[in-house]
Coordinates of C-alpha atoms and ligand atoms in Angstrom, one line a residue:
X1 CA -30.3 -1.1 10.0
X2 CA -29.2 2.5 10.7
X3 CA -30.6 4.3 7.6
X4 CA -31.7 7.9 7.1
X5 CA -35.1 8.1 8.8
X6 CA -36.9 9.7 5.8
X7 CA -34.7 11.6 3.5
X8 CA -32.7 9.7 0.9
X9 CA -29.0 10.1 0.8
X10 CA -27.2 12.0 -2.0
X11 CA -24.9 9.1 -3.0
X12 CA -23.8 5.6 -2.2
X13 CA -20.4 3.9 -1.8
X14 CA -19.9 0.1 -2.0
X15 CA -16.6 -1.5 -1.0
X16 CA -15.3 -0.4 2.4
X17 CA -11.7 -1.4 2.5
X18 CA -9.2 1.4 3.3
X19 CA -9.8 3.6 0.2
X20 CA -13.6 3.1 0.3
X21 CA -13.9 4.0 4.0
X22 CA -11.8 7.1 3.7
X23 CA -13.5 8.4 0.5
X24 CA -17.0 7.8 2.1
X25 CA -16.0 9.8 5.2
X26 CA -14.5 12.6 3.0
X27 CA -17.8 12.8 0.9
X28 CA -19.9 12.9 4.1
X29 CA -17.6 15.6 5.6
X30 CA -18.2 17.8 2.5
X31 CA -21.9 17.8 3.3
X32 CA -23.2 15.0 1.2
X33 CA -25.2 12.3 3.1
X34 CA -23.9 9.0 2.0
X35 CA -25.1 5.4 2.1
X36 CA -22.4 2.7 2.5
X37 CA -22.4 -1.0 1.8
X38 CA -19.8 -3.8 1.9
X39 CA -20.0 -7.6 1.2
X40 CA -18.6 -8.3 4.6
X41 CA -21.0 -6.4 6.8
X42 CA -18.6 -5.8 9.8
X43 CA -16.9 -3.2 7.6
X44 CA -20.2 -1.3 7.3
X45 CA -20.5 -1.1 11.0
X46 CA -16.9 -0.1 11.3
X47 CA -17.3 2.7 8.9
X48 CA -20.4 4.0 10.6
X49 CA -18.6 4.0 13.9
X50 CA -15.7 5.9 12.4
X51 CA -18.1 8.5 11.0
X52 CA -19.5 9.0 14.4
X53 CA -16.1 9.3 16.0
X54 CA -14.9 11.7 13.4
X55 CA -17.6 14.3 13.9
X56 CA -21.0 12.7 13.5
X57 CA -20.6 12.6 9.8
X58 CA -23.8 11.7 7.8
X59 CA -22.8 8.1 6.9
X60 CA -25.6 5.6 6.8
X61 CA -24.8 1.9 6.8
X62 CA -26.7 -1.0 5.1
X63 CA -26.2 -4.7 5.4
X64 CA -28.1 -5.7 2.3
X65 CA -27.7 -4.4 -1.3
X66 CA -31.4 -3.7 -1.9
X67 CA -32.0 -1.4 1.0
X68 CA -28.6 0.2 0.3
X69 CA -29.6 1.1 -3.3
X70 CA -33.2 2.1 -2.2
X71 CA -31.8 4.6 0.3
X72 CA -30.1 6.8 -2.3
X73 CA -31.9 9.7 -4.0
X74 CA -32.8 9.3 -7.7
X75 CA -31.1 9.3 -10.2
X76 CA -28.9 7.1 -7.9
X77 CA -25.1 7.3 -8.0
X78 CA -23.0 4.6 -6.5
X79 CA -19.2 4.6 -6.3
X80 CA -17.6 1.1 -6.1
X81 CA -14.2 0.6 -4.5
X82 CA -13.7 -3.1 -4.8
X83 CA -10.8 -5.1 -6.1
X84 CA -10.4 -4.7 -9.9
X85 CA -11.5 -7.5 -12.2
X86 CA -14.1 -10.1 -11.4
X87 CA -15.2 -8.5 -8.0
X88 CA -16.2 -5.4 -9.9
X89 CA -18.4 -7.5 -12.2
X90 CA -19.9 -9.3 -9.3
X91 CA -20.6 -6.0 -7.4
X92 CA -22.2 -4.5 -10.5
X93 CA -24.4 -7.5 -10.8
X94 CA -25.5 -7.3 -7.2
X95 CA -26.2 -3.6 -7.3
X96 CA -27.7 -3.2 -10.8
X97 CA -30.4 -5.7 -9.9
X98 CA -32.0 -3.0 -7.8
X99 CA -31.2 0.1 -9.9
X100 CA -33.3 1.9 -12.4
X101 CA -32.9 3.6 -15.8
X102 CA -30.8 6.7 -15.5
X103 CA -29.0 5.5 -12.3
X104 CA -25.2 5.5 -12.4
X105 CA -22.3 3.3 -11.2
X106 CA -18.8 4.6 -10.8
X107 CA -15.8 2.3 -10.5
X108 CA -13.1 4.0 -8.4
X109 CA -10.6 1.2 -8.6
X110 CA -7.4 0.8 -10.6
X111 CA -9.2 -1.0 -13.4
X112 CA -7.9 -1.9 -16.9
X113 CA -9.5 0.7 -19.2
X114 CA -11.0 -1.9 -21.6
X115 CA -13.0 -3.5 -18.7
X116 CA -14.5 -0.1 -18.1
X117 CA -15.5 0.3 -21.8
X118 CA -17.0 -3.2 -21.8
X119 CA -19.0 -2.4 -18.7
X120 CA -20.1 1.0 -19.9
X121 CA -21.6 -0.7 -23.0
X122 CA -23.3 -3.4 -20.9
X123 CA -24.7 -0.8 -18.5
X124 CA -26.0 1.3 -21.3
X125 CA -28.1 -1.6 -22.5
X126 CA -29.8 -1.6 -19.1
X127 CA -30.2 2.2 -19.3
X128 CA -27.6 2.7 -16.6
X129 CA -24.7 5.2 -16.8
X130 CA -21.1 4.3 -16.0
X131 CA -17.9 6.0 -15.1
X132 CA -14.4 4.7 -14.5
X133 CA -12.7 7.1 -12.1
X134 CA -9.0 7.0 -11.2
X135 CA -8.5 7.9 -7.6
X136 CA -5.0 8.8 -6.4
X137 CA -3.6 9.8 -3.1
X138 CA -3.7 6.7 -1.0
X139 CA -5.5 6.5 2.3
X140 CA -4.7 10.0 3.3
X141 CA -5.7 11.5 -0.1
X142 CA -9.0 9.6 -0.1
X143 CA -9.8 11.0 3.3
X144 CA -8.7 14.6 2.9
X145 CA -8.6 15.3 -0.8
X146 CA -7.5 12.9 -3.6
X147 CA -6.8 13.6 -7.3
X148 CA -9.8 12.3 -9.2
X149 CA -9.8 11.2 -12.8
X150 CA -13.3 10.4 -13.9
X151 CA -13.9 9.2 -17.5
X152 CA -16.9 7.7 -19.3
X153 CA -20.5 9.1 -19.5
X154 CA -20.4 12.9 -19.5
X155 CA -24.0 12.9 -18.3
X156 CA -22.9 10.8 -15.3
X157 CA -20.1 13.1 -14.6
X158 CA -22.5 16.0 -14.4
X159 CA -24.5 14.1 -11.8
X160 CA -21.5 14.0 -9.5
X161 CA -19.7 17.2 -10.4
X162 CA -20.8 19.1 -7.4
X163 CA -19.6 16.3 -5.1
X164 CA -16.2 15.7 -6.8
X165 CA -15.3 19.4 -7.0
X166 CA -15.6 19.5 -3.2
X167 CA -14.1 16.1 -2.4
X168 CA -11.0 16.5 -4.5
X169 CA -7.8 18.1 -3.2
X170 CA -7.9 21.9 -3.5
X171 CA -4.8 23.6 -4.8
X172 CA -4.6 27.4 -4.4
X173 CA -4.7 29.2 -7.8
X174 CA -5.4 26.1 -9.8
X175 CA -8.6 24.7 -8.3
X176 CA -9.9 21.3 -7.4
X177 CA -7.8 18.3 -8.6
X178 CA -10.6 16.8 -10.7
X179 CA -11.8 17.3 -14.3
X180 CA -13.9 15.3 -16.7
X181 CA -11.1 13.3 -18.4
X182 CA -12.9 12.1 -21.5
X183 CA -15.0 9.3 -22.9
X184 CA -14.8 5.6 -22.4
X185 CA -12.0 4.2 -20.3
X186 CA -9.9 7.4 -20.5
X187 CA -10.1 8.0 -16.7
X188 CA -8.6 4.6 -16.0
X189 CA -6.0 5.0 -18.7
X190 CA -4.8 8.3 -17.4
X191 CA -4.7 6.9 -13.8
X192 CA -2.7 4.0 -15.2
X193 CA -0.1 6.3 -16.8
X194 CA -0.1 8.4 -13.6
X195 CA 1.0 5.2 -11.8
X196 CA 3.7 4.5 -14.5
X197 CA 5.0 8.0 -14.0
X198 CA 5.0 7.4 -10.3
X199 CA 7.1 4.2 -10.8
X200 CA 9.6 6.4 -12.8
X201 CA 9.7 9.1 -10.1
X202 CA 10.4 6.5 -7.4
X203 CA 13.1 4.9 -9.4
X204 CA 14.9 8.2 -10.1
X205 CA 14.7 9.1 -6.4
X206 CA 16.1 5.6 -5.5
X207 CA 19.0 6.1 -7.9
X208 CA 19.8 9.6 -6.4
X209 CA 19.8 7.9 -3.0
X210 CA 22.1 5.1 -4.2
X211 CA 24.8 7.3 -5.7
X212 CA 24.7 9.7 -2.7
X213 CA 25.0 6.8 -0.3
X214 CA 27.3 4.4 -2.2
X215 CA 29.6 6.8 -3.8
X216 CA 29.1 10.0 -1.8
X217 CA 29.0 8.1 1.5
X218 CA 26.2 10.2 2.9
X219 CA 24.7 9.0 6.1
X220 CA 21.0 8.7 6.7
X221 CA 21.0 11.9 8.6
X222 CA 22.8 13.7 5.8
X223 CA 20.3 12.2 3.3
X224 CA 17.4 13.3 5.4
X225 CA 18.8 16.9 5.3
X226 CA 19.5 16.8 1.5
X227 CA 16.0 15.6 0.6
X228 CA 14.4 18.0 3.0
X229 CA 16.4 20.8 1.4
X230 CA 15.5 19.6 -2.1
X231 CA 11.9 19.8 -1.0
X232 CA 12.2 23.6 -0.7
X233 CA 13.2 24.0 -4.4
X234 CA 12.4 22.8 -7.9
X235 CA 12.0 19.2 -6.7
X236 CA 9.4 20.0 -4.1
X237 CA 7.0 17.1 -4.2
X238 CA 5.2 14.5 -2.0
X239 CA 7.7 11.7 -2.9
X240 CA 10.7 13.9 -2.1
X241 CA 9.1 14.9 1.2
X242 CA 8.3 11.3 2.3
X243 CA 11.7 10.2 1.3
X244 CA 13.3 12.7 3.7
X245 CA 11.0 11.5 6.4
X246 CA 12.0 7.9 5.8
X247 CA 15.7 8.6 6.3
X248 CA 14.9 9.9 9.8
X249 CA 13.0 6.9 11.1
X250 CA 15.0 4.7 13.6
X251 CA 14.5 1.0 13.9
X252 CA 12.3 0.4 16.9
X253 CA 13.5 -3.3 17.1
X254 CA 17.2 -2.7 16.9
X255 CA 20.1 -0.4 16.2
X256 CA 20.2 2.1 13.4
X257 CA 17.7 3.2 10.9
X258 CA 14.7 1.3 9.6
X259 CA 15.4 2.0 5.9
X260 CA 18.5 -0.1 6.2
X261 CA 16.5 -3.0 7.5
X262 CA 14.0 -3.0 4.7
X263 CA 14.5 -5.9 2.3
X264 CA 15.5 -4.6 -1.2
X265 CA 12.7 -6.2 -3.0
X266 CA 9.9 -4.0 -4.6
X267 CA 6.4 -5.2 -4.9
X268 CA 3.9 -4.1 -7.6
X269 CA 0.3 -4.4 -8.5
X270 CA 0.3 -4.1 -12.2
X271 CA -0.4 -0.6 -13.4
X272 CA 3.3 0.0 -14.1
X273 CA 3.4 -3.1 -16.3
X274 CA 0.3 -2.1 -18.1
X275 CA 1.8 1.3 -18.8
X276 CA 4.9 -0.3 -20.4
X277 CA 2.7 -2.7 -22.4
X278 CA 0.7 0.2 -23.7
X279 CA 3.8 2.1 -24.6
X280 CA 5.0 -0.8 -26.7
X281 CA 1.5 -1.2 -28.2
X282 CA 1.4 2.4 -29.3
X283 CA 5.1 2.5 -30.4
X284 CA 5.9 5.3 -27.9
X285 CA 9.3 5.3 -26.3
X286 CA 9.1 5.3 -22.6
X287 CA 12.5 4.1 -21.5
X288 CA 12.5 5.8 -18.0
X289 CA 9.2 4.2 -17.0
X290 CA 10.4 0.9 -18.6
X291 CA 13.6 1.0 -16.6
X292 CA 11.7 1.5 -13.4
X293 CA 9.7 -1.7 -14.1
X294 CA 12.8 -3.7 -15.1
X295 CA 14.4 -2.5 -11.8
X296 CA 11.5 -3.9 -9.9
X297 CA 11.8 -7.2 -11.7
X298 CA 15.6 -7.3 -10.9
X299 CA 15.0 -6.4 -7.3
X300 CA 12.7 -9.4 -7.0
X301 CA 15.7 -11.7 -7.9
X302 CA 17.2 -11.2 -4.4
X303 CA 18.5 -14.8 -4.1
X304 CA 20.1 -14.7 -7.5
X305 CA 21.7 -11.4 -6.8
X306 CA 23.2 -12.8 -3.6
X307 CA 24.8 -15.6 -5.6
X308 CA 25.9 -13.2 -8.4
X309 CA 27.5 -10.8 -5.9
X310 CA 29.7 -13.7 -4.8
X311 CA 30.7 -14.6 -8.4
X312 CA 31.7 -11.0 -9.2
X313 CA 33.1 -10.1 -5.8
X314 CA 36.7 -10.0 -7.0
X315 CA 35.7 -7.8 -9.9
X316 CA 34.0 -5.3 -7.6
X317 CA 34.9 -1.9 -9.2
X318 CA 33.3 0.4 -6.7
X319 CA 36.2 2.8 -6.3
X320 CA 37.0 4.6 -3.2
X321 CA 37.6 7.8 -5.2
X322 CA 37.4 11.1 -3.4
X323 CA 34.2 13.0 -4.2
X324 CA 33.3 16.5 -3.3
X325 CA 30.1 15.8 -1.3
X326 CA 28.5 19.2 -1.8
X327 CA 29.2 19.2 -5.5
X328 CA 27.9 15.7 -5.8
X329 CA 24.7 16.6 -4.0
X330 CA 24.2 19.6 -6.3
X331 CA 24.9 17.5 -9.4
X332 CA 22.4 14.8 -8.3
X333 CA 19.7 17.3 -7.7
X334 CA 20.1 18.6 -11.3
X335 CA 20.3 15.1 -12.7
X336 CA 17.2 14.1 -10.9
X337 CA 15.3 17.1 -12.2
X338 CA 16.4 16.7 -15.8
X339 CA 15.6 13.0 -15.7
X340 CA 12.2 13.7 -14.4
X341 CA 11.4 16.0 -17.3
X342 CA 12.2 13.1 -19.7
X343 CA 10.1 10.7 -17.7
X344 CA 7.0 13.0 -17.8
X345 CA 7.6 13.7 -21.5
X346 CA 7.3 10.0 -22.1
X347 CA 4.1 9.6 -20.0
X348 CA 2.4 12.6 -21.6
X349 CA 3.3 11.4 -25.1
X350 CA 1.8 8.0 -24.2
X351 CA -1.4 9.6 -23.1
X352 CA -1.5 11.7 -26.2
X353 CA -0.9 8.7 -28.5
X354 CA -3.8 6.8 -26.9
X355 CA -6.0 9.9 -27.0
X356 CA -5.5 10.1 -30.8
X357 CA -6.1 6.4 -31.3
X358 CA -9.3 6.5 -29.3
X359 CA -10.5 10.0 -30.2
X360 CA -10.6 11.0 -26.5
X361 CA -9.4 14.5 -27.1
X362 CA -7.5 14.6 -23.7
X363 CA -6.1 17.9 -22.6
X364 CA -2.6 17.2 -21.3
X365 CA -2.4 20.6 -19.5
X366 CA -5.5 19.8 -17.5
X367 CA -4.1 16.5 -16.5
X368 CA -0.9 18.2 -15.2
X369 CA -3.2 20.6 -13.3
X370 CA -5.3 17.9 -11.5
X371 CA -2.0 16.1 -10.5
X372 CA -0.8 19.1 -8.7
X373 CA -2.5 18.1 -5.5
X374 CA -3.9 15.0 -3.8
X375 CA -2.0 12.4 -5.8
X376 CA 1.3 10.5 -5.2
X377 CA 3.1 12.4 -8.0
X378 CA 2.0 15.8 -6.8
X379 CA 4.8 18.3 -7.3
X380 CA 5.5 21.9 -7.9
X381 CA 7.0 20.8 -11.2
X382 CA 3.6 19.9 -12.6
X383 CA 2.8 23.6 -12.7
X384 CA 5.6 24.0 -15.2
X385 CA 4.1 21.2 -17.3
X386 CA 0.7 22.7 -17.3
X387 CA 2.2 26.1 -18.4
X388 CA 4.2 24.4 -21.2
X389 CA 0.9 22.9 -22.6
X390 CA -0.9 26.3 -22.0
X391 CA 1.8 27.9 -24.2
X392 CA 1.4 25.3 -26.9
X393 CA -1.2 22.5 -26.6
X394 CA 0.3 20.9 -29.7
X395 CA 3.8 20.6 -28.2
X396 CA 5.4 17.6 -29.8
X397 CA 7.5 16.8 -26.7
X398 CA 8.0 18.5 -23.3
X399 CA 11.7 18.6 -24.0
X400 CA 11.3 21.2 -26.7
X401 CA 9.2 23.6 -24.7
X402 CA 11.5 26.6 -24.5
X403 CA 11.4 26.7 -20.7
X404 CA 12.1 23.0 -20.2
X405 CA 14.7 23.1 -23.0
X406 CA 16.5 25.9 -21.2
X407 CA 16.3 24.0 -17.9
X408 CA 17.8 20.8 -19.5
X409 CA 20.6 22.7 -21.1
X410 CA 21.5 24.3 -17.8
X411 CA 21.6 20.9 -16.1
X412 CA 23.0 18.7 -18.7
X413 CA 26.7 18.9 -17.6
X414 CA 25.7 17.9 -14.0
X415 CA 23.5 15.2 -15.3
X416 CA 26.2 13.7 -17.5
X417 CA 28.7 13.9 -14.5
X418 CA 26.3 11.9 -12.3
X419 CA 25.5 9.2 -14.9
X420 CA 29.3 8.9 -15.7
X421 CA 30.2 8.7 -12.0
X422 CA 27.6 5.9 -11.5
X423 CA 28.9 4.0 -14.5
X424 CA 32.5 4.1 -13.5
X425 CA 31.6 3.2 -10.0
X426 CA 29.6 0.2 -11.0
X427 CA 26.4 1.6 -9.6
X428 CA 23.4 0.8 -11.8
X429 CA 21.5 3.9 -12.7
X430 CA 18.9 2.6 -15.2
X431 CA 16.4 5.5 -14.9
X432 CA 18.7 8.5 -15.1
X433 CA 20.8 6.9 -17.9
X434 CA 17.6 5.9 -19.8
X435 CA 16.4 9.5 -19.5
X436 CA 19.7 10.9 -20.7
X437 CA 19.7 8.5 -23.6
X438 CA 16.2 9.5 -24.4
X439 CA 17.2 13.1 -24.5
X440 CA 20.4 12.4 -26.5
X441 CA 18.4 10.4 -29.1
X442 CA 15.6 12.9 -29.3
X443 CA 17.8 16.0 -29.7
X444 CA 19.9 14.5 -32.5
X445 CA 19.1 15.3 -36.1
X446 CA 20.8 12.2 -37.4
X447 CA 20.9 8.8 -35.6
X448 CA 22.6 5.6 -36.6
X449 CA 19.3 4.3 -37.7
X450 CA 20.5 4.6 -41.3
X451 CA 22.8 1.6 -40.7
X452 CA 20.0 -0.5 -39.2
X453 CA 17.8 0.3 -42.2
X454 CA 20.6 -0.7 -44.6
X455 CA 21.0 -4.0 -42.7
X456 CA 17.3 -4.6 -43.0
X457 CA 17.4 -3.9 -46.7
X458 CA 20.5 -6.2 -47.0
X459 CA 19.0 -9.3 -45.4
X460 CA 15.3 -8.8 -45.9
X461 CA 14.8 -6.4 -48.9
X462 CA 12.8 -4.1 -46.5
X463 CA 13.8 -1.1 -48.7
X464 CA 15.0 2.2 -47.5
X465 CA 14.4 5.9 -48.1
X466 CA 17.1 8.3 -49.0
X467 CA 18.1 11.7 -47.6
X468 CA 18.4 13.3 -51.0
X469 CA 15.7 11.8 -53.2
X470 CA 12.2 10.8 -52.3
X471 CA 10.8 7.3 -52.9
X472 CA 11.6 3.8 -51.6
X473 CA 14.8 2.0 -52.7
X474 CA 16.3 -1.5 -52.6
X475 CA 19.9 -2.3 -53.2
X476 CA 21.5 -5.7 -53.9
X477 CA 24.1 -5.0 -51.2
X478 CA 25.4 -8.5 -51.1
X479 CA 26.1 -8.6 -54.9
X480 CA 27.9 -5.3 -54.8
X481 CA 29.9 -6.2 -51.7
X482 CA 31.0 -9.5 -53.3
X483 CA 32.3 -7.7 -56.4
X484 CA 34.5 -5.5 -54.3
Ligands
LIG1 P1 -14.9 -7.7 1.6 O1 -14.6 -6.8 2.7 O2 -16.3 -8.4 1.7 O3 -13.8 -8.7 1.3 C1 -11.2 -4.7 -1.3 O4 -10.8 -6.0 -1.2 C2 -12.7 -4.5 -1.2 O5 -13.3 -5.3 -2.3 C3 -13.4 -5.0 0.0 O6 -14.4 -4.1 0.3 C4 -13.9 -6.4 -0.4 O7 -15.1 -6.8 0.3 C5 -14.3 -6.1 -1.8 N1 -14.5 -7.3 -2.6 C6 -13.5 -8.2 -3.0 N2 -14.0 -9.2 -3.7 C7 -15.4 -8.9 -3.8 C8 -16.5 -9.6 -4.4 N3 -16.3 -10.7 -5.1 N4 -17.7 -9.1 -4.3 C9 -17.9 -7.9 -3.6 N5 -16.9 -7.3 -3.0 C10 -15.7 -7.8 -3.1

């Protein structure tokens, strides 16, 4: 097999599907000779061929796990990019059989954080180090610079620090998009919440599109221009940019634009659902992210929606009211931005709650920094989040950072106009309205929760606290009410 003639390689990578291949080529391009392996050996040859074609990169392929492991310099480091779950356990078993004390395995997949913690413990018993590393940026990011979220053994991180600092996306003025996240499964957890935030961003963008198209009657060309203009301002981000590109793509197989031919049914792989489950576990309100997951569930009920649309046809209330297009576009931009602040506040608070529970000591500002480049949620906006946590690392909620608070106040009228317009027009806007309700609940000193607590005490003697006297109280509400 084509291996390095004498000198061992610096690192190995196992699992050569799209992400694995691209990451291997990226590592090689940054000057680190790399050994590669895949269960199905044709992918090994394919990767070596690509490495040749893309500039004779130092990628060395192996068809059997033993010679693959042996080709790497000690202490050996192997990144795995195989399907999460059982395939990871199988790959660990295959590789670790040939590894020695002090060697290290890194899982670069979207793995459930507890699996990483279990494996880290099992590896430690063999004297092996383990990292769970979130990798974001898709195919393009993996090849040219992803955002990397490594968590687990700090010693293992130190082995690979020189590599990941070069391989990660580089953002001027804020450095490479990688940092040691923390202990245990923190790298996977942070990547999971990153994906939850990504769900939220995509939902909010889809709602902006919906109201502009359905109520504002914007054409795809107009939408393309709006999103491309937005990408020059406060909303500048990868997702806004690709959205503007999507509106410009014509259907090669028919008339019109491709976006209009795409079935309105969203797929998912599970990290969004995990994020919502964790929010519930930790009692953290994350309504924007939750609404994005619910919207995907509802999108999946295409056949039911077709039937329901017939049932409610006569009650269709989408009005043909006149809207000032330019004003609507400007309002939607502001609503999108304000909603996004709420969504990120939820994601960050979820990460902080987990960090406290697990003693991870995660630095929220650093996370915002490493998401500024390489990953799917990369955005100019993340710089503002980083600065907010730099100003106050103990910030209870992004909403109350003085800069964000000012931005929300400036945008709230437009935000309320957009949500109201959607509601009266019968256009569902779950993400933006959930964000607005989150803001409206969080900013109010007094909520109607007093009534809920009174009801709980009425039927279940759950007791209540008082606003004026400390302690816990119970009232025989029923007896008093009966006497009246
Ligand atoms: P394959 O090419 O041999 O299928 C994404 O599916 C990656 O995970 C691929 O590289 C795939 O290898 C690998 N993979 C999936 N299941 C695996 C398993 N049980 N053992 C090893 N690799 C696996």
